Amino acid sequence: MRIPCPYCGERGNEEFLYLGSAVLERPAPDASAEAWVDYVHMRDNPRGPGAEFMQHVQGCRAWLIVRRDTLTHAILSVAPARAARGGGA
Amino acid sequence: MRYSVFSLIRNAFSGHTDWPAAWREPEPRAYYDTIIVGGGGHGLATAYYLAKEHGVTDLAVVEKGYLGSGNVGRNTTIIRSNYLMPANTGFYEWSLKLWEGLEQDFNFNAMVSQRGVLNLFHSDAQRDASARRGNAMRLNGVDAELLDREQVRRMVPLLDMENARFPVKGGLLQPRGGTVRHDAVAWGYARGADQRGVDLLQNCEVTGIRVQDGRVVGVETTRGFIGARRVGLACAGHSSHVAAMAGLRLPIETHVLQAFVSEGVKPVLDQVVTYGAGHFYISQSDKGGLVFGGDLDGYNSYAQRGNMPVVEEVMEMGLQLFPAFSRLRYVRQWGGVMDMSMDGSPIIDRTPIAGLYLNCGWCYGGFKATPASGWCFAWTIAKDEPHRLNAGFRLDRFATGHVIDEKGAGTTPNLH
Ligand SMILES: Cc1cc2nc3c(=O)[nH]c(=O)nc-3n(C[C@H](O)[C@H](O)[C@H](O)COP(=O)(O)OP(=O)(O)OC[C@H]3O[C@@H](n4cnc5c(N)ncnc54)[C@H](O)[C@@H]3O)c2cc1C
Ligand SMILES: [Zn+2]
């Protein structure tokens, strides 16, 4: 599996740290216990395309959102996490 | 037919051409009292114990491929019961006891080999942890022996004891642990279930679960709708999307684990040996090949194949322990998809839907659990309540805070 980092180019997946699902929304601190259980423990576990957080730890160290097909390991897109999430500095 | 030395001799005279098929290939009926989804080790064992222990024979196992095409035929065949957490120790020890009587029980040679499982340690801190685990095991009536360096050296002569960074300081041995021929486990349970009237439906994929008024009424399959009063799911790495057919969302991620076999050589390794400074386990099969594996690849996958970095890592760790194996060629390698749970422990429980039961979250240690998992799941389905032995493996433990995390690794499925 080779992942095209937007900053460093195509690199082997061993250079990346895998965090997991990028579609989970962190609940508000005072959200219900159910909402927190859902966020911490429950997963969609997609079989096919899905979005995941990875960090290019052995390269530029940027956090990325990698869209990947879990059935084929095909990489569909890679974008810096901050931009994809619409965040600023 | 009963397999025995006499049936073997009798069939030798006809050149082994008259053996009857080990199980029937029935057409699906319109309705069964109970359906088990997944013809892996756990599904087949569940069917076997439902029929044998609870007299439930209006029963079908529905398998999307052929029996044993999943993880039960892909694992590295290690069995042991060296656990620490109370919810796990009793369960895995019951499993080991069932392994010990299994071949007589289901009349099939599963090549259960109690050759011993030796977990090496490489530092004083690891020795303390091993002693603690060994003590916990012995307090629970499980066998465990703490070996010093010299005992390990005598037992496993090919080990490199003097690795500069991770010298071997000793090991924790469970003498009753060992290996079992994995396919034979699937076949033995399948044959035993079939003989008791269970229909084994192969090439029959479940594509939907029908629920009416909060109660399960059957499953949609590629061979048509099959009605049922009770449905048990035992789909290993496919648990999430099969459970999602009934609207359930599980604390599970699917990950790929690889395994490797070398060319066959004369006997060089008598036990199962695991590396304490990395994640590596190895044993020698009766055909002579060295069977070994290591960590998960680390990313979610349903692909049943892994990537090169883990191949390299596993080989490196193996050679740290056994430099002599650098001359061996490895001949086969494959992957299986694991249902990694959020705390590394399994789930055998009812679900919020009446008549729907769940068996999943086996991570990469589910082969050793096969007999007890089937036994407990059969009980849970038959009595509509968990047995004492699987009472801790609840689906709602993540909400109530009763997680069973052997490693203390937290909600990181790829690290358990
Ligand atoms: C490489 C590797 C090494 C391992 N090593 C060990 C080890 O040394 N010791 C140990 O204890 N454990 C080990 N394991 C773990 C162990 O193999 C699994 O935890 C265990 O086999 C899972 O239970 P099972 O046998 O029921 O799974 P499976 O055999 O995978 O059974 C699940 C079945 O469900 C079927 N299915 C899925 N979806 C559907 C559907 N929609 N409709 C119908 N059927 C469906 C699948 O086709 C499959 O046959 C290893 C696993 C792997 C991959
Ligand atoms: Zn980069």
XYZ file of C-alpha atoms and ligand atoms in Angstrom:
559
model
C 0.000 0.000 0.000
C 1.580 3.309 -1.105
C 0.098 6.558 0.106
C 0.589 9.810 -1.849
C 1.293 12.426 0.814
C 0.296 15.876 -0.514
C 3.610 17.274 0.772
C 6.122 14.431 0.323
C 4.810 12.400 -2.605
C 4.160 8.664 -2.689
C 5.469 6.781 0.358
C 5.127 3.258 1.802
C 2.409 2.811 4.421
C 5.014 1.944 7.074
C 5.839 5.677 7.260
C 2.310 6.489 8.443
C 0.679 6.227 11.843
C -2.874 4.935 11.656
C -5.467 6.516 13.908
C -8.730 5.246 12.416
C -12.096 6.593 11.348
C -12.157 10.246 10.329
C -15.946 10.521 10.318
C -16.458 10.373 14.098
C -17.641 13.663 15.569
C -16.343 14.350 19.069
C -19.365 15.096 21.278
C -19.592 18.230 23.416
C -17.999 17.767 26.856
C -21.422 17.773 28.512
C -23.051 15.455 25.947
C -24.915 12.376 27.227
C -23.075 9.221 28.311
C -24.654 7.394 25.326
C -23.138 9.900 22.910
C -19.715 9.402 24.475
C -19.991 5.578 24.439
C -20.871 5.812 20.776
C -17.929 8.052 20.018
C -15.357 6.112 22.026
C -16.411 2.530 21.295
C -18.800 2.146 18.358
C -17.601 2.058 14.760
C -19.159 1.964 11.280
C -16.277 -0.300 10.203
C -16.957 0.306 6.486
C -16.433 -2.527 4.023
C -15.453 -0.516 0.968
C -14.611 3.209 0.755
C -14.047 5.061 4.038
C -12.143 8.032 5.444
C -9.343 7.617 7.980
C -6.888 9.772 9.887
C -3.226 8.995 9.294
C -0.137 10.930 10.317
C 2.948 10.985 8.146
C 5.190 10.455 11.186
C 8.280 9.471 9.217
C 7.950 12.370 6.805
C 6.383 15.797 7.105
C 4.430 14.775 10.259
C 1.215 16.257 8.854
C -2.119 14.762 9.823
C -3.973 13.558 6.755
C -7.399 12.316 5.856
C -6.931 9.298 3.616
C -9.939 7.972 1.704
C -9.300 4.302 1.119
C -11.214 1.211 -0.008
C -10.898 -1.418 2.730
C -11.813 -4.221 0.319
C -9.079 -3.492 -2.228
C -6.609 -1.210 -0.367
C -6.973 1.319 -3.219
C -6.213 4.889 -2.094
C -8.995 7.177 -3.342
C -7.763 10.561 -2.103
C -5.415 12.133 0.432
C -5.864 15.601 1.892
C -4.373 17.536 4.804
C -6.701 16.950 7.751
C -6.884 20.566 8.775
C -7.994 21.815 5.347
C -10.425 18.931 4.860
C -12.017 19.696 8.200
C -12.315 23.349 7.299
C -10.127 24.438 10.214
C -7.622 27.277 10.408
C -4.366 27.846 12.233
C -20.231 -43.967 10.046
C -17.855 -44.090 12.992
C -14.197 -43.463 12.188
C -11.888 -45.993 13.851
C -8.903 -48.178 13.094
C -11.357 -50.845 11.886
C -13.093 -48.537 9.407
C -9.633 -47.531 8.198
C -8.582 -51.151 7.599
C -11.909 -52.037 5.972
C -11.626 -49.122 3.568
C -8.013 -49.928 2.771
C -9.272 -53.080 1.035
C -11.353 -51.008 -1.366
C -8.504 -48.604 -2.029
C -10.199 -45.852 0.023
C -12.719 -45.249 -2.755
C -15.843 -46.107 -0.729
C -15.658 -43.588 2.122
C -19.038 -41.892 2.438
C -19.158 -38.085 2.257
C -18.511 -36.524 5.664
C -21.724 -34.468 5.483
C -24.815 -33.996 3.289
C -25.362 -31.071 0.940
C -29.032 -30.301 1.583
C -31.224 -27.698 -0.132
C -32.310 -24.879 2.193
C -35.702 -25.423 3.801
C -38.215 -22.574 4.064
C -37.977 -22.431 7.855
C -35.722 -23.560 10.686
C -36.173 -23.137 14.388
C -32.629 -21.736 14.607
C -30.115 -20.436 12.058
C -26.411 -19.868 12.672
C -24.809 -17.405 10.250
C -21.150 -18.239 9.517
C -19.690 -21.693 8.915
C -16.361 -21.047 10.596
C -15.094 -22.762 13.718
C -17.400 -20.884 16.074
C -20.553 -21.252 13.978
C -20.011 -24.984 13.427
C -19.137 -25.597 17.080
C -22.279 -23.718 18.114
C -24.413 -25.900 15.846
C -22.721 -29.029 17.164
C -23.320 -28.165 20.837
C -26.859 -26.898 20.176
C -27.675 -30.299 18.680
C -25.687 -32.397 21.114
C -26.196 -30.606 24.437
C -29.564 -28.932 23.921
C -31.355 -31.204 21.431
C -31.871 -28.355 18.919
C -31.743 -30.136 15.548
C -34.176 -28.037 13.482
C -31.099 -26.016 12.743
C -29.088 -24.720 9.791
C -25.621 -23.197 9.439
C -25.554 -20.642 6.619
C -22.096 -20.045 5.104
C -21.332 -17.675 2.226
C -18.361 -19.682 0.912
C -17.367 -23.230 1.779
C -17.130 -24.497 5.349
C -13.920 -23.354 6.965
C -13.052 -20.846 4.222
C -12.582 -18.080 6.792
C -10.226 -17.700 9.709
C -10.697 -21.165 11.109
C -8.599 -22.416 8.176
C -6.179 -19.467 8.189
C -4.858 -19.250 11.733
C -1.534 -20.363 13.189
C -3.350 -23.063 15.246
C -2.097 -22.104 18.712
C -4.204 -23.035 21.741
C -3.523 -21.911 25.319
C -5.320 -20.551 28.378
C -2.705 -18.220 29.877
C -4.970 -15.276 30.609
C -4.992 -12.839 33.513
C -8.427 -11.215 33.713
C -11.032 -13.185 35.712
C -13.646 -13.018 32.921
C -11.143 -14.680 30.561
C -9.355 -17.286 32.694
C -12.353 -19.526 33.426
C -13.603 -19.346 29.863
C -10.298 -20.170 28.156
C -9.521 -22.935 30.620
C -12.906 -24.499 29.854
C -11.967 -24.259 26.188
C -8.672 -26.066 26.802
C -10.509 -28.785 28.704
C -12.911 -29.226 25.790
C -9.922 -29.449 23.408
C -8.504 -32.231 25.569
C -11.579 -34.421 25.043
C -12.631 -33.125 21.641
C -11.381 -35.840 19.318
C -13.131 -38.594 21.268
C -16.212 -36.426 21.575
C -16.714 -35.700 17.874
C -14.904 -38.778 16.530
C -12.475 -36.912 14.307
C -8.699 -36.663 14.386
C -7.995 -32.977 14.962
C -4.342 -33.660 15.839
C -4.612 -31.887 19.194
C -0.975 -31.619 20.270
C -0.264 -30.364 23.802
C 3.357 -29.594 23.076
C 3.519 -26.611 25.417
C 3.423 -22.860 24.815
C 6.534 -20.998 25.964
C 6.342 -17.186 26.323
C 9.872 -15.812 26.573
C 10.850 -12.849 28.714
C 13.857 -10.598 28.232
C 14.117 -8.294 31.254
C 13.619 -8.325 35.003
C 10.375 -6.397 34.652
C 9.070 -8.942 32.162
C 10.062 -11.750 34.504
C 7.977 -10.143 37.256
C 5.026 -9.788 34.906
C 5.362 -13.426 33.829
C 5.527 -14.588 37.443
C 2.405 -12.605 38.219
C 0.557 -14.053 35.254
C 1.749 -17.561 36.105
C 0.580 -17.142 39.702
C -2.812 -15.870 38.572
C -3.140 -18.875 36.283
C -2.196 -21.346 39.026
C -4.607 -19.729 41.477
C -7.292 -20.368 38.863
C -6.302 -24.010 38.518
C -4.439 -23.517 35.216
C -0.982 -25.049 34.690
C 1.984 -22.679 34.472
C 5.723 -22.998 35.068
C 8.289 -20.231 35.308
C 11.487 -21.372 33.574
C 14.910 -19.865 34.098
C 17.465 -19.259 31.381
C 19.101 -22.668 31.601
C 15.802 -24.521 31.441
C 14.835 -22.545 28.343
C 18.229 -23.167 26.739
C 17.876 -26.926 27.229
C 14.301 -26.965 25.967
C 14.834 -24.861 22.819
C 18.458 -25.352 21.719
C 18.150 -23.278 18.530
C 17.218 -20.090 20.403
C 19.723 -17.244 20.341
C 19.948 -16.619 24.088
C 22.601 -13.899 23.812
C 20.893 -11.318 21.621
C 22.675 -8.136 22.712
C 19.564 -5.990 23.014
C 17.001 -8.602 24.128
C 18.787 -11.555 25.766
C 16.463 -14.414 26.754
C 16.117 -14.388 30.548
C 13.613 -17.211 30.856
C 10.052 -18.059 29.969
C 6.574 -18.809 31.206
C 5.532 -22.256 30.042
C 2.010 -23.573 29.814
C 2.646 -27.302 29.267
C -0.977 -28.047 28.298
C -1.008 -25.436 25.542
C -0.099 -26.430 22.002
C -1.481 -26.678 18.484
C -4.469 -28.251 16.725
C -5.004 -28.974 13.047
C -7.391 -26.109 12.274
C -9.267 -27.456 9.211
C -9.976 -30.687 11.041
C -11.707 -28.697 13.763
C -14.138 -27.242 11.225
C -14.630 -30.630 9.580
C -15.074 -32.512 12.856
C -17.712 -30.104 14.155
C -19.419 -29.998 10.734
C -19.625 -33.768 10.518
C -20.828 -34.080 14.113
C -23.541 -31.482 13.543
C -24.619 -33.040 10.232
C -24.935 -36.462 11.853
C -27.364 -34.963 14.362
C -29.547 -33.547 11.589
C -28.144 -30.024 11.212
C -28.310 -28.661 7.631
C -25.009 -27.133 6.502
C -25.850 -24.653 3.731
C -22.743 -23.645 1.803
C -22.425 -20.939 -0.867
C -25.344 -19.221 0.782
C -24.588 -15.631 1.768
C -26.806 -13.774 4.194
C -27.751 -10.449 2.603
C -30.382 -9.253 5.056
C -31.860 -9.953 8.476
C -35.634 -9.631 8.710
C -36.954 -8.159 11.946
C -40.655 -7.673 12.757
C -41.897 -5.876 15.872
C -38.474 -6.098 17.513
C -38.166 -9.843 16.899
C -36.082 -11.642 14.296
C -38.110 -13.688 11.779
C -35.473 -14.927 9.340
C -32.631 -14.108 6.966
C -32.479 -13.094 3.299
C -29.842 -15.120 1.486
C -28.466 -15.564 -2.006
C -30.511 -18.788 -2.033
C -33.757 -17.113 -0.964
C -35.456 -16.100 2.278
C -35.155 -18.573 5.167
C -37.459 -18.112 8.127
C -36.289 -18.725 11.710
C -37.330 -18.113 15.293
C -33.756 -17.572 16.416
C -30.667 -16.380 14.550
C -27.104 -16.533 15.908
C -24.366 -14.496 14.209
C -20.834 -15.951 14.177
C -19.264 -14.095 11.244
C -15.823 -13.216 12.690
C -14.290 -10.401 10.586
C -17.631 -9.732 8.899
C -19.599 -9.179 12.114
C -20.045 -5.409 11.682
C -21.755 -5.386 8.328
C -23.827 -8.501 9.014
C -25.032 -7.075 12.353
C -25.726 -3.788 10.552
C -28.342 -5.691 8.526
C -30.330 -5.773 11.768
C -29.530 -2.146 12.546
C -26.829 -2.882 15.144
C -23.590 -0.893 15.367
C -20.762 -2.830 17.032
C -17.617 -1.928 19.007
C -15.559 -3.669 16.326
C -13.045 -2.848 13.605
C -11.968 -5.330 10.946
C -8.204 -5.754 10.577
C -5.950 -8.055 8.568
C -3.513 -10.531 10.147
C -0.948 -12.454 8.105
C 0.612 -15.891 8.624
C 3.593 -17.668 7.070
C 4.872 -21.206 6.504
C 8.427 -22.229 5.631
C 9.576 -25.222 3.635
C 9.471 -28.492 5.574
C 12.494 -29.543 7.614
C 13.257 -32.259 10.146
C 11.999 -31.654 13.707
C 13.774 -28.558 15.065
C 11.217 -26.996 17.384
C 9.142 -28.991 19.857
C 7.017 -26.237 21.433
C 5.152 -23.119 20.494
C 7.564 -20.262 21.252
C 6.650 -16.595 21.483
C 8.970 -13.600 21.540
C 8.545 -11.255 24.496
C 10.374 -8.282 22.994
C 8.306 -8.175 19.822
C 5.159 -9.853 18.666
C 6.188 -13.139 17.088
C 5.018 -16.732 17.577
C 6.232 -19.912 15.926
C 5.699 -23.663 15.942
C 6.594 -26.547 13.653
C 3.777 -28.390 11.914
C 3.711 -32.173 11.686
C 4.625 -31.838 7.995
C 7.822 -30.055 9.068
C 7.027 -26.503 7.967
C 7.586 -23.711 10.455
C 4.308 -21.864 11.002
C 4.674 -18.309 12.273
C 3.127 -14.880 12.511
C 3.273 -11.535 14.235
C 1.266 -8.328 14.515
C -1.758 -7.095 12.634
C -0.981 -4.894 9.649
C -2.520 -2.087 11.690
C -5.128 -0.552 9.341
C -8.751 -1.556 8.752
C -9.065 -4.112 5.984
C -11.444 -6.672 4.530
C -8.974 -7.641 1.812
C -7.671 -10.936 3.277
C -4.154 -9.925 2.278
C -1.541 -7.752 3.929
C 1.433 -5.633 2.978
C 5.226 -5.952 2.871
C 6.230 -3.925 5.980
C 4.660 -6.496 8.307
C 6.175 -9.371 6.306
C 9.615 -7.844 6.840
C 8.981 -7.118 10.494
C 7.829 -10.675 11.217
C 10.865 -12.152 9.450
C 13.219 -9.823 11.345
C 11.747 -10.793 14.703
C 11.897 -14.470 13.836
C 15.561 -14.235 12.939
C 16.365 -12.359 16.144
C 15.155 -15.425 18.036
C 16.294 -18.138 15.627
C 19.212 -16.942 13.461
C 19.528 -20.472 12.021
C 16.216 -20.050 10.202
C 17.746 -17.433 7.899
C 18.618 -20.310 5.562
C 14.998 -21.440 5.227
C 12.742 -20.390 2.384
C 9.234 -19.400 3.223
C 6.777 -20.988 0.854
C 3.328 -19.714 1.715
C 1.784 -16.603 3.192
C -1.802 -15.398 3.524
C -4.084 -13.107 5.498
C -7.376 -13.318 7.337
C -9.734 -10.569 8.487
C -10.212 -10.258 12.236
C -13.062 -8.786 14.252
C -10.922 -6.645 16.583
C -12.981 -5.440 19.521
C -12.426 -2.208 21.418
C -11.047 -3.939 24.530
C -9.504 -6.993 22.864
C -12.061 -9.374 24.373
C -14.976 -11.163 22.705
C -18.743 -10.752 22.833
C -21.136 -13.701 23.335
C -24.516 -12.243 24.173
C -28.115 -11.538 23.361
C -28.895 -8.365 21.410
C -31.615 -5.730 21.796
C -33.534 -7.652 19.082
C -35.451 -10.650 20.433
C -34.215 -13.960 19.014
C -30.997 -12.430 17.625
C -27.738 -13.494 19.273
C -24.197 -12.290 18.749
C -20.825 -14.043 18.828
C -17.933 -11.810 17.733
C -14.880 -9.775 18.725
C -12.485 -12.736 18.748
C -9.540 -10.679 17.580
C -6.600 -12.886 16.672
C -7.017 -15.299 19.553
C -10.307 -16.864 18.597
C -9.129 -20.258 17.385
C -8.236 -21.492 20.867
C -11.658 -20.329 21.998
C -13.568 -22.342 19.386
C -14.909 -25.166 21.612
C -15.887 -22.965 24.569
C -17.262 -20.265 22.304
C -19.532 -22.768 20.556
C -20.457 -24.341 23.877
C -21.329 -21.019 25.549
C -23.056 -19.555 22.491
C -25.196 -22.704 22.189
C -26.149 -22.309 25.866
C -26.918 -18.596 25.428
C -29.187 -19.305 22.450
C -30.885 -22.352 23.972
C -31.603 -20.741 27.356
C -31.883 -17.124 26.194
C -29.351 -16.134 28.840
C -25.563 -16.255 29.093
C -23.769 -19.083 30.873
C -21.658 -18.153 33.907
C -18.534 -18.646 31.747
C -19.504 -16.020 29.170
C -21.325 -13.710 31.564
C -18.535 -11.126 31.255
C -18.558 -11.087 27.435
C -21.493 -8.720 27.218
C -22.310 -6.349 24.414
C -23.207 -3.533 26.827
C -19.965 -3.703 28.842
C -18.586 -0.757 26.873
C -21.450 1.380 28.132
C -21.376 0.090 31.709
C -17.587 0.366 32.016
C -16.952 -3.353 32.544
C -14.424 -3.662 29.716
C -12.035 -6.643 29.744
C -8.719 -5.259 28.564
C -5.947 -7.861 29.121
C -3.236 -5.523 27.854
C -4.579 -2.258 29.182
C -4.238 -0.882 25.658
C -7.476 1.103 25.636
C -9.824 1.604 22.688
C -7.183 0.847 20.069
C -8.363 -2.240 18.169
C -5.182 -2.347 16.082
C -3.020 -2.687 19.213
C -4.798 -5.463 21.092
C -3.393 -15.391 10.242
C -4.189 -15.708 11.456
C -3.584 -16.369 12.531
C -4.315 -16.675 13.687
N -3.709 -17.391 14.672
C -4.427 -17.789 15.762
C -3.826 -18.632 16.744
O -2.671 -19.054 16.614
N -4.557 -18.964 17.831
C -5.839 -18.529 17.995
O -6.445 -18.853 19.006
N -6.451 -17.747 17.047
C -5.781 -17.385 15.939
N -6.386 -16.615 14.962
C -7.762 -16.136 15.182
C -8.830 -17.143 14.816
O -8.530 -17.782 13.603
C -10.202 -16.443 14.716
O -10.424 -15.622 15.842
C -11.347 -17.439 14.650
O -11.100 -18.432 13.689
C -12.641 -16.702 14.322
O -13.798 -17.526 14.440
P -14.354 -18.459 13.245
O -13.520 -19.682 13.152
O -15.776 -18.692 13.499
O -14.114 -17.506 11.994
P -14.279 -17.789 10.415
O -13.699 -19.114 10.066
O -13.746 -16.614 9.743
O -15.856 -17.913 10.302
C -16.739 -16.854 9.948
C -17.518 -17.311 8.747
O -18.590 -16.431 8.487
C -18.798 -16.419 7.103
N -19.596 -15.260 6.727
C -19.228 -13.959 6.788
N -20.215 -13.182 6.324
C -21.242 -13.999 5.978
C -22.543 -13.784 5.433
N -22.972 -12.550 5.125
N -23.331 -14.860 5.197
C -22.892 -16.115 5.482
N -21.678 -16.375 5.996
C -20.846 -15.327 6.235
C -17.393 -16.399 6.543
O -17.352 -16.821 5.183
C -16.672 -17.350 7.483
O -16.602 -18.666 6.990
C -5.677 -16.283 13.783
C -6.274 -15.625 12.710
C -5.564 -15.346 11.546
C -6.236 -14.667 10.388
Zn 4.343 13.830 4.215
